[in-house]
PDB file of C-alpha atoms and ligand atoms in Angstrom:
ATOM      1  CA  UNK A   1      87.948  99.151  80.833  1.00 90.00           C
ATOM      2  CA  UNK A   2      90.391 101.699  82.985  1.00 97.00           C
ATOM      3  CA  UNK A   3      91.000 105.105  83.566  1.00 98.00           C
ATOM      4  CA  UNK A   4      93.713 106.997  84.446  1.00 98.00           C
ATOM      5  CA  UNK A   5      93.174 109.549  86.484  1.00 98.00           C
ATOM      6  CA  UNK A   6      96.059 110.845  86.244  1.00 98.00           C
ATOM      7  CA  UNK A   7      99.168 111.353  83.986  1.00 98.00           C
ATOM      8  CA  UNK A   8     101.192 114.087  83.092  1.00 98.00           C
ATOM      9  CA  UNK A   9     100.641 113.426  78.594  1.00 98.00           C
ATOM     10  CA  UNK A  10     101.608 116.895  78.316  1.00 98.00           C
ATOM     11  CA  UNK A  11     105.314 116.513  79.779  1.00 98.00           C
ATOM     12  CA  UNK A  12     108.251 116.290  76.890  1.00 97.00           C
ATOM     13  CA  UNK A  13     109.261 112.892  77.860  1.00 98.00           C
ATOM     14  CA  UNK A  14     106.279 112.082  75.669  1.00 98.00           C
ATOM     15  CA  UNK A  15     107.198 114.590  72.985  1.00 98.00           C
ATOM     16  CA  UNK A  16     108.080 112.570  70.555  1.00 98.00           C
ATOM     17  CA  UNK A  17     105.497 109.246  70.447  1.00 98.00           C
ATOM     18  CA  UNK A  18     102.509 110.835  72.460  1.00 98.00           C
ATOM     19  CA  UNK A  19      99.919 108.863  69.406  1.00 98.00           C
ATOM     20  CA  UNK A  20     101.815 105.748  70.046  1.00 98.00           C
ATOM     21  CA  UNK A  21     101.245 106.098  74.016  1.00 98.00           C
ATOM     22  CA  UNK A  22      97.534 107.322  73.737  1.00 98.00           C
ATOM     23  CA  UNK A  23      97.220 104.098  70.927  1.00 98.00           C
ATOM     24  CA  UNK A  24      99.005 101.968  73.375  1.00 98.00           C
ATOM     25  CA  UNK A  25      96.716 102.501  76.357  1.00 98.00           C
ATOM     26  CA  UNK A  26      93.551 102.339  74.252  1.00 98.00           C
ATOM     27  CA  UNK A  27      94.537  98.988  73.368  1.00 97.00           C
ATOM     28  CA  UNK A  28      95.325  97.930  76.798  1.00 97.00           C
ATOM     29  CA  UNK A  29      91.731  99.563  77.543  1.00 97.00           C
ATOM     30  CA  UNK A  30      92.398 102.317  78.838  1.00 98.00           C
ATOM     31  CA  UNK A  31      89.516 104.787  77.309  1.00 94.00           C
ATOM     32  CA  UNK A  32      89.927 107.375  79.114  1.00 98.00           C
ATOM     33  CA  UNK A  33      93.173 109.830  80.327  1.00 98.00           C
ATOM     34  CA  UNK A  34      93.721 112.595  82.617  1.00 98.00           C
ATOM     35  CA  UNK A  35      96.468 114.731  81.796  1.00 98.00           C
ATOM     36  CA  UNK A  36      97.483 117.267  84.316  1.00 98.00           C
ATOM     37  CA  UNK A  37      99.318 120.644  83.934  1.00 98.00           C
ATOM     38  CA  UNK A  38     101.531 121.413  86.611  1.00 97.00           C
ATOM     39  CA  UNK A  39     102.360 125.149  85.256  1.00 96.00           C
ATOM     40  CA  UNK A  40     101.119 127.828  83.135  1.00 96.00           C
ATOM     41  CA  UNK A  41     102.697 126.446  80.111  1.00 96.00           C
ATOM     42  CA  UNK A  42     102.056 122.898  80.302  1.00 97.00           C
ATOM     43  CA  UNK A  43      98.440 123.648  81.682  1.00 97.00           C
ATOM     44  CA  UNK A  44      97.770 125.109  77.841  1.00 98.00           C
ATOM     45  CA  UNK A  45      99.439 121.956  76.294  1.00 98.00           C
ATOM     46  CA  UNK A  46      97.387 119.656  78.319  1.00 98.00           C
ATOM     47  CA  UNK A  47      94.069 121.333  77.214  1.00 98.00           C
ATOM     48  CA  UNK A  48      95.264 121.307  73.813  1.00 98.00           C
ATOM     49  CA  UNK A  49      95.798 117.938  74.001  1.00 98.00           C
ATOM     50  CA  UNK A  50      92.141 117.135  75.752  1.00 98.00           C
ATOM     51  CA  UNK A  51      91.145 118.907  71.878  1.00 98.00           C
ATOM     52  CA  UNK A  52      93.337 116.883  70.260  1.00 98.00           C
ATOM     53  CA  UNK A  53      92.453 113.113  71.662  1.00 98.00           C
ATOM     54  CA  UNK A  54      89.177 111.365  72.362  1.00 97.00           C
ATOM     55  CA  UNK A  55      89.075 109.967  75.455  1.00 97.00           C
ATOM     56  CA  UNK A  56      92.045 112.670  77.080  1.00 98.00           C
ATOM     57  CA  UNK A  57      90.854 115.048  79.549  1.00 98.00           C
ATOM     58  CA  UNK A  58      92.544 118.270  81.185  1.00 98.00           C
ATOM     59  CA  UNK A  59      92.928 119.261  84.620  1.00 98.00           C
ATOM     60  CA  UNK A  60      94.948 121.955  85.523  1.00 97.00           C
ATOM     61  CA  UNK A  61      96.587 124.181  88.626  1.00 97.00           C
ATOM     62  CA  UNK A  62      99.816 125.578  89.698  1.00 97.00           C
ATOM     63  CA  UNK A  63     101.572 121.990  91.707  1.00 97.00           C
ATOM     64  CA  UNK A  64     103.752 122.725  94.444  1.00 96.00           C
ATOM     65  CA  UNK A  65     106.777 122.646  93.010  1.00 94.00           C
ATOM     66  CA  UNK A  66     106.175 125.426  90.230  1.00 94.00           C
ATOM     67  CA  UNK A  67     104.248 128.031  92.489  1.00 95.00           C
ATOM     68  CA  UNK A  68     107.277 130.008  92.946  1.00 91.00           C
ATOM     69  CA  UNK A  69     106.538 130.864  89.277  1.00 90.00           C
ATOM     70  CA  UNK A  70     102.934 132.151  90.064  1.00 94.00           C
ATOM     71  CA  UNK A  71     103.194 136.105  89.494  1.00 93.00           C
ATOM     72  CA  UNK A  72     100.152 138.693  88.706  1.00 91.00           C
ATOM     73  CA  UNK A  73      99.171 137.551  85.449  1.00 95.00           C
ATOM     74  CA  UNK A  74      98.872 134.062  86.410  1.00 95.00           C
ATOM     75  CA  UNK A  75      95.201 133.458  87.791  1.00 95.00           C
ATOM     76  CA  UNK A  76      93.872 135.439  85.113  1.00 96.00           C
ATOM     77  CA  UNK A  77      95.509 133.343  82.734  1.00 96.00           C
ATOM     78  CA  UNK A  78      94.336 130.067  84.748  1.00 96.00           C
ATOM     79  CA  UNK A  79      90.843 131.711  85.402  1.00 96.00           C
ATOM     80  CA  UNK A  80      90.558 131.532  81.184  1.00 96.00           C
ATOM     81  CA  UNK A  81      92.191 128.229  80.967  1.00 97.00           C
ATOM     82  CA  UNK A  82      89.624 126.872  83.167  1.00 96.00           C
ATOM     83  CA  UNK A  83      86.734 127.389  81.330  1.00 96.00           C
ATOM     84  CA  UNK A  84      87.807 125.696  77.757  1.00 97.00           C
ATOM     85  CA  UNK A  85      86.431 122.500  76.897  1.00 96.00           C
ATOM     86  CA  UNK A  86      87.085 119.035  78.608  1.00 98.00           C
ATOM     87  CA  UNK A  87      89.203 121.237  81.629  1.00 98.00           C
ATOM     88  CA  UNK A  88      87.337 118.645  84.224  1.00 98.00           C
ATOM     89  CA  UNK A  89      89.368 119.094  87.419  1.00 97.00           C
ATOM     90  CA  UNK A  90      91.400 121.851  89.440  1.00 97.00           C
ATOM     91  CA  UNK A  91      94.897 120.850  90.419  1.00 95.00           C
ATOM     92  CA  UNK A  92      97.228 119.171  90.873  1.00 97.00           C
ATOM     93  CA  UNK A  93      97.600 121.777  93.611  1.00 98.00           C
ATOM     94  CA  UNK A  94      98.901 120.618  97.265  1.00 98.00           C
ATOM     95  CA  UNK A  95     102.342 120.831  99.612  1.00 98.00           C
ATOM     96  CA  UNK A  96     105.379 118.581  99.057  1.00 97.00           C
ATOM     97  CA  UNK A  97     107.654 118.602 101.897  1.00 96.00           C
ATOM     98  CA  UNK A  98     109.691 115.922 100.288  1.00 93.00           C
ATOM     99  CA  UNK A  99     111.812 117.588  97.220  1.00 89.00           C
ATOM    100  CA  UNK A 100     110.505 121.456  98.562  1.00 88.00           C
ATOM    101  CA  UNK A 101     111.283 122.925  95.664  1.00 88.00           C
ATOM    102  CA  UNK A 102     109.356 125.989  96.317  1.00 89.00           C
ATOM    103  CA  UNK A 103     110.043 126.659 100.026  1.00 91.00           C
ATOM    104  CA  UNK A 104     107.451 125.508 102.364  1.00 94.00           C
ATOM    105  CA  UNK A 105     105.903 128.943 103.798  1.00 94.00           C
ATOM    106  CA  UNK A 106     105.748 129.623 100.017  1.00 94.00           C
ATOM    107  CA  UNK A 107     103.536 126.232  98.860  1.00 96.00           C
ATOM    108  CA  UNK A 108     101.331 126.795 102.110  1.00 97.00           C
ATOM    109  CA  UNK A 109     100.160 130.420 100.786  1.00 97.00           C
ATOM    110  CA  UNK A 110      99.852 129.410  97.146  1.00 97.00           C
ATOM    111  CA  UNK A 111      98.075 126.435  98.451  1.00 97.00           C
ATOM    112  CA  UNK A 112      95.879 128.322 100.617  1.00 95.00           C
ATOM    113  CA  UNK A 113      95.147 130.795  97.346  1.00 94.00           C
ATOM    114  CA  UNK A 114      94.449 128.407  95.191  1.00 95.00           C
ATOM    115  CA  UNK A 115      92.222 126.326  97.145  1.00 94.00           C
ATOM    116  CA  UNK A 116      89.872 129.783  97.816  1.00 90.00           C
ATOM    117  CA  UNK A 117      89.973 130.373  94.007  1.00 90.00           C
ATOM    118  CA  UNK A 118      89.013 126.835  92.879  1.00 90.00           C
ATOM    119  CA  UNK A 119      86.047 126.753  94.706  1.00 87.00           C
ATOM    120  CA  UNK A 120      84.865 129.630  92.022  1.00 88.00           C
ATOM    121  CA  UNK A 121      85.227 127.203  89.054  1.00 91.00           C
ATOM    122  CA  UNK A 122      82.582 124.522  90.415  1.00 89.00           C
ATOM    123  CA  UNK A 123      85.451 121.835  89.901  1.00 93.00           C
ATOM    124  CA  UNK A 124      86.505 118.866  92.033  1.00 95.00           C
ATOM    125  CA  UNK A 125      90.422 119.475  93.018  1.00 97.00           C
ATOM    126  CA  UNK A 126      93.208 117.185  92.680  1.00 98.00           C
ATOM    127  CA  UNK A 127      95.639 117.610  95.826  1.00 98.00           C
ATOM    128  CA  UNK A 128      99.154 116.384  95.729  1.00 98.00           C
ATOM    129  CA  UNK A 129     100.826 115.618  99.101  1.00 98.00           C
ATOM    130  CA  UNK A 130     104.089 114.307  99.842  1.00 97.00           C
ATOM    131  CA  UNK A 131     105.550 113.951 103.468  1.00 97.00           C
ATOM    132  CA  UNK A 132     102.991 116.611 104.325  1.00 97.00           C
ATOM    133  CA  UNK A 133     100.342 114.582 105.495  1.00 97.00           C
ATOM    134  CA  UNK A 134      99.208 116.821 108.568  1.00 97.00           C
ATOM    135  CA  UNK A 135      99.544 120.279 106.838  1.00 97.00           C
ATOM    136  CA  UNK A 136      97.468 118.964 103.994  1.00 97.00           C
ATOM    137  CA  UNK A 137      94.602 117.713 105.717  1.00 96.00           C
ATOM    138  CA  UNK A 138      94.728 121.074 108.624  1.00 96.00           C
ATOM    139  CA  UNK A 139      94.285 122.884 105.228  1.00 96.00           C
ATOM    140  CA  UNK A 140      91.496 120.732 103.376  1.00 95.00           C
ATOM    141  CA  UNK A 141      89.542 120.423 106.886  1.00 92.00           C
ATOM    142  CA  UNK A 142      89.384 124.359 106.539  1.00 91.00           C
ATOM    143  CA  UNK A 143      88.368 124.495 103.094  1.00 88.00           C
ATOM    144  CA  UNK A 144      85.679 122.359 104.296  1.00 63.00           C
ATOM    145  CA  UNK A 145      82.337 122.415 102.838  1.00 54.00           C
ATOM    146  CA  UNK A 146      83.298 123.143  99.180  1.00 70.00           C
ATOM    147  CA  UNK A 147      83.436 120.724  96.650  1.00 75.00           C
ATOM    148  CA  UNK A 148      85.589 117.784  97.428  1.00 90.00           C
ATOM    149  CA  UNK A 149      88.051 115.596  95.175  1.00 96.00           C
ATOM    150  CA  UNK A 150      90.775 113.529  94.486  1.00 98.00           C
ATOM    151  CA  UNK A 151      94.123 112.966  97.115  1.00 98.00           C
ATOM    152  CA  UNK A 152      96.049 111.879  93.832  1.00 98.00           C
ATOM    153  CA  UNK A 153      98.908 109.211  94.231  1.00 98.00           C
ATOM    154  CA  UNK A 154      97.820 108.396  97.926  1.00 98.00           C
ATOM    155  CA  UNK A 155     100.739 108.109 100.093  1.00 98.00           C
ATOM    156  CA  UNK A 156      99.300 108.206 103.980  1.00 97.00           C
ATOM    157  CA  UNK A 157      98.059 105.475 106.232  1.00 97.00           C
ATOM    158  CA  UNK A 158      94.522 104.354 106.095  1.00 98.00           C
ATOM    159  CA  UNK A 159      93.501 106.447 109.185  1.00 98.00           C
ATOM    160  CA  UNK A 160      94.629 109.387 107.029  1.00 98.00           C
ATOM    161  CA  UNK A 161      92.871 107.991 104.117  1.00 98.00           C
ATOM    162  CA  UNK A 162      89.397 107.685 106.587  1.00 98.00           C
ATOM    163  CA  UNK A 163      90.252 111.530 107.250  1.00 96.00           C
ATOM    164  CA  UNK A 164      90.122 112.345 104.074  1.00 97.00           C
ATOM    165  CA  UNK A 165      86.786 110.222 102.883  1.00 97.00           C
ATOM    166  CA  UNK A 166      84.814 111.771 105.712  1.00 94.00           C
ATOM    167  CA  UNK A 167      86.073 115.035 103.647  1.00 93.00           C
ATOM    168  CA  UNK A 168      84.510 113.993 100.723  1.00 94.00           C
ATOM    169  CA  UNK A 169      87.461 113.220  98.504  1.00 97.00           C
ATOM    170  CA  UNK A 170      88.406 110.303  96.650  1.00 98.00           C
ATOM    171  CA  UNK A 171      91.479 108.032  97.301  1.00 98.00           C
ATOM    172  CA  UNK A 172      93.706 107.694  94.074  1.00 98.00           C
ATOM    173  CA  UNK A 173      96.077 104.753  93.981  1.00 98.00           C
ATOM    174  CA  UNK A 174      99.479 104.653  91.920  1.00 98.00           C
ATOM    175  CA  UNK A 175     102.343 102.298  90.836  1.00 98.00           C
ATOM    176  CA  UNK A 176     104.348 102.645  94.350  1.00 98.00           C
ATOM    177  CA  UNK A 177     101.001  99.805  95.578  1.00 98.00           C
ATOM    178  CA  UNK A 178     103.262  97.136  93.309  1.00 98.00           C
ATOM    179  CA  UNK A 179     105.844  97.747  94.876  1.00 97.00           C
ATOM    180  CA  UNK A 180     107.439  95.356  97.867  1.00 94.00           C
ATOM    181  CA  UNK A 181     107.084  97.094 101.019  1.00 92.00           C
ATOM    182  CA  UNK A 182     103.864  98.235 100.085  1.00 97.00           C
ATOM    183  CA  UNK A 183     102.296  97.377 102.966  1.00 97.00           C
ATOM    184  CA  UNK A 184     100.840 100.854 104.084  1.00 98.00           C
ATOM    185  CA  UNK A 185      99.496 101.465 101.428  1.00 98.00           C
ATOM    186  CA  UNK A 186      97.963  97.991 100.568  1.00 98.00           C
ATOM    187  CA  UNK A 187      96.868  98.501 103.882  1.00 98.00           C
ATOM    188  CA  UNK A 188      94.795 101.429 102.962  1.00 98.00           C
ATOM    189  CA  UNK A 189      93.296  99.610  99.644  1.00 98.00           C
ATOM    190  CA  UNK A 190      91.619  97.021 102.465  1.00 98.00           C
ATOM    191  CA  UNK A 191      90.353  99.815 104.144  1.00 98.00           C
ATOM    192  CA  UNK A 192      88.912 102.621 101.683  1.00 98.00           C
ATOM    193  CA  UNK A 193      85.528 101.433 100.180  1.00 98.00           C
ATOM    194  CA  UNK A 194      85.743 100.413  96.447  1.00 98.00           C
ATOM    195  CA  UNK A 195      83.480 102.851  95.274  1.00 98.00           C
ATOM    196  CA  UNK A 196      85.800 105.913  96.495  1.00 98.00           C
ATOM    197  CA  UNK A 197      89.168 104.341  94.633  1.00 98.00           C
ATOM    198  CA  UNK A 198      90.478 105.513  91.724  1.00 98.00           C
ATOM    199  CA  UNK A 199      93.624 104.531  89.585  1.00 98.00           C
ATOM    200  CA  UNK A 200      96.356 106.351  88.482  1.00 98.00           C
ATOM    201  CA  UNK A 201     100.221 106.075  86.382  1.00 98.00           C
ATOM    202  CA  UNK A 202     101.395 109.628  87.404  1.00 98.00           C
ATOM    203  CA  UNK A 203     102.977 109.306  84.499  1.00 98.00           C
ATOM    204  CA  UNK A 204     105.567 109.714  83.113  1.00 98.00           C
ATOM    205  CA  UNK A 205     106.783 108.836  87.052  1.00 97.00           C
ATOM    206  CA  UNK A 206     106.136 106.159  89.335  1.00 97.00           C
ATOM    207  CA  UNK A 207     106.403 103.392  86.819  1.00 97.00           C
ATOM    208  CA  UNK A 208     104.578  99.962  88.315  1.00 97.00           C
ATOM    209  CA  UNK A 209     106.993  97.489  89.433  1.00 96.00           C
ATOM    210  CA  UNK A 210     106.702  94.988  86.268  1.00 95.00           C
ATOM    211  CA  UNK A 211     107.882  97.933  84.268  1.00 96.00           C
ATOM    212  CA  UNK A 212     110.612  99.593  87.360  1.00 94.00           C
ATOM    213  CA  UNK A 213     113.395 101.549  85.169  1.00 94.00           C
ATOM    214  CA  UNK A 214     111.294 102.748  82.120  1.00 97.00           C
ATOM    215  CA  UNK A 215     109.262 105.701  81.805  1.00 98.00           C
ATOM    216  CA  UNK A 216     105.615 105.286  82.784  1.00 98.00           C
ATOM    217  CA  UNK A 217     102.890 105.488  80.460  1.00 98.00           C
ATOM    218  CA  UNK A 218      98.884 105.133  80.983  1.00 98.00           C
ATOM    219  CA  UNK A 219      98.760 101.602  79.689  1.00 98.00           C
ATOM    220  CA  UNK A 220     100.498 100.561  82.354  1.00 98.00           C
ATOM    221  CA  UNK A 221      97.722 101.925  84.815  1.00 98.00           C
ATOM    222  CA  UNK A 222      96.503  97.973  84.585  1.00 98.00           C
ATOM    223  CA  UNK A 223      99.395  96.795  86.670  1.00 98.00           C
ATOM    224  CA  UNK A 224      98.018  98.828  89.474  1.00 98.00           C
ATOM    225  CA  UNK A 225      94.485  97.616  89.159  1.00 98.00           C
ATOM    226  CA  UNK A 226      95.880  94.349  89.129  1.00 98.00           C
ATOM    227  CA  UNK A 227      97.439  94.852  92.433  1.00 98.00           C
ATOM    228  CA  UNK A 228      94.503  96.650  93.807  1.00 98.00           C
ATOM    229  CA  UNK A 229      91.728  93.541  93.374  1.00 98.00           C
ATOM    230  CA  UNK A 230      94.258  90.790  94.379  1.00 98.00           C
ATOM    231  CA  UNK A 231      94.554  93.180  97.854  1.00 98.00           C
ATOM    232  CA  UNK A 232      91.041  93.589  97.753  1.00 98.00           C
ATOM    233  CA  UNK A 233      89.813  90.159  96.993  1.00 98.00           C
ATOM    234  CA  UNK A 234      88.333  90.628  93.567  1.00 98.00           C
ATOM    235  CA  UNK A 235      88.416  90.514  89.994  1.00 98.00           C
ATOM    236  CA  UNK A 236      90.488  93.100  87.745  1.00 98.00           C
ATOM    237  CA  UNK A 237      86.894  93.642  86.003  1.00 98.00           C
ATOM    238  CA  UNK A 238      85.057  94.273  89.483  1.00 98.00           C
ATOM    239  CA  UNK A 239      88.083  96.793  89.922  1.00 98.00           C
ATOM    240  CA  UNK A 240      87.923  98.447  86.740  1.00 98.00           C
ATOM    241  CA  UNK A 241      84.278  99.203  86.396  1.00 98.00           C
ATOM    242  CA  UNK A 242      84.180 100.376  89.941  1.00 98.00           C
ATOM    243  CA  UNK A 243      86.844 102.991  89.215  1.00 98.00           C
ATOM    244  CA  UNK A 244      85.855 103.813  86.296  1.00 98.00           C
ATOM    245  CA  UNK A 245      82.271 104.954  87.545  1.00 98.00           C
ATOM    246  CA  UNK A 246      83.817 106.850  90.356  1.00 98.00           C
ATOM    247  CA  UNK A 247      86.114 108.724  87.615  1.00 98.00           C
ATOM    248  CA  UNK A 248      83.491 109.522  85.695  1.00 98.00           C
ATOM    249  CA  UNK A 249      81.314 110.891  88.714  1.00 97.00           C
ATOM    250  CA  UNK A 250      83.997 112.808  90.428  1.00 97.00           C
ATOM    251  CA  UNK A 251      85.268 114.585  86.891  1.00 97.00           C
ATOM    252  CA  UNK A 252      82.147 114.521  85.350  1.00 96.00           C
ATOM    253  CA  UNK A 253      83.048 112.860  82.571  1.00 96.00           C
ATOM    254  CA  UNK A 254      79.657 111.405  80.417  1.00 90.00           C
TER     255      UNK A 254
HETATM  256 ZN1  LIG B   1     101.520 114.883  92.266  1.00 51.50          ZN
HETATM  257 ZN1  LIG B   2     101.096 114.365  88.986  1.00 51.50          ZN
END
């Protein structure tokens, strides 16, 4: 058994066979899902989808890319949106200096915000971060002493990744480890402790390399666990029940 941690169900590249995907990965053994909303109007659709589906979860924020959107009515509407059923995790909320699609003095104060309001909803947070390793972790070590979380789709070196365990947060780990030239980040599998990994598609994105050229989807997840015992010396089974209970203990999730 697997979970992902994280995929994005709620996005309209899986508009049109979302009960084939959510069948697909429950055959390949994947039980449980977590979709994530990146704005206001996918945040809704992935809590209505955590009602629709067994085994689908919500977590929800403002990401990076989409806080240029955030205007006065938004936290109210997140601070209700937070509080329905199966909503298990704040975020994905973080800095990404790669694609800056909201400009960067822009993500940094909508970071800063929405770190200081998570820490009302008693939730762990999910933090993106790409190509803004040290801004990220000058931000989190400031926020320190609140509840910790996840550093989704992990894409530092492994004395980043030690930064960010002795923060409390969990190291997620997505298709780019099954890739060639991996070796950072396979790196960083050796080094973080199995029982603070978790697993992750990112999908519809990030599709593992046995799949490179389609969309992503959360059966797939299994490639990456794959990848993640042969690095770490043990079985796919050791792998998945290890990540699995950390999932369940960082979301919360019986
Ligand atoms: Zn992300
Ligand atoms: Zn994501």
């Amino acid at each position: 058994m697997l979970i992902d941690s994280h995929a994005h169900l709620e996005m309209r590249e899986f508009d049109h066979d979302r009960d084939e995907v959510v069948r697909r990965a429950k055959e390949a053994g994947i039980d449980t899902i977590v979709t994530v909303g990146t704005n206001l109007r996918e945040c809704r659709k992935a809590v209505a989808l955590a009602a629709q589906y067994d085994g689908v979860y919500a977590a929800l924020g403002i990401h990076p890319h989409d806080v240029k959107s955030i205007d006065e009515k938004t936290y109210g509407a997140v601070r209700e949106l937070v509080r329905r059923p199966k909503v298990v995790a704040y975020g994905e909320i973080g800095l990404d200096f790669f694609r800056n699609r909201s400009p960067r003095d822009v993500q940094i104060r909508f970071f800063g915000e929405q770190l200081e309001m998570a820490d009302e909803f008693g939730l762990p947070i999910i933090i993106h971060d790409r190509e803004a390793h040290a801004e990220v972790l000058k931000m989190l070590t400031a926020w320190k002493g609140k509840r910790g979380g996840i550093i989704h789709c992990f894409s530092g070196d492994a004395a980043m990744a030690k930064k960010c365990l002795d923060l409390g947060f969990y190291i997620s780990i997505a298709g780019p480890v099954t890739y060639p030239k991996s070796d950072r980040l396979q790196e960083v599998v050796r080094q973080v402790p199995l029982n603070r990994l978790l697993v992750e598609t990112d999908a519809p994105y990030l599709t593992p390399q046995l799949h490179r050229g389609k969309r992503n989807e959360p059966a797939y997840v299994v490639h990456t666990a794959k990848r993640v015992a042969e690095v770490k010396g043990l079985t796919l089974a050791e792998v998945g029940a290890a990540t699995s209970k950390n999932a369940r203990a960082v979301f919360g999730i019986p």
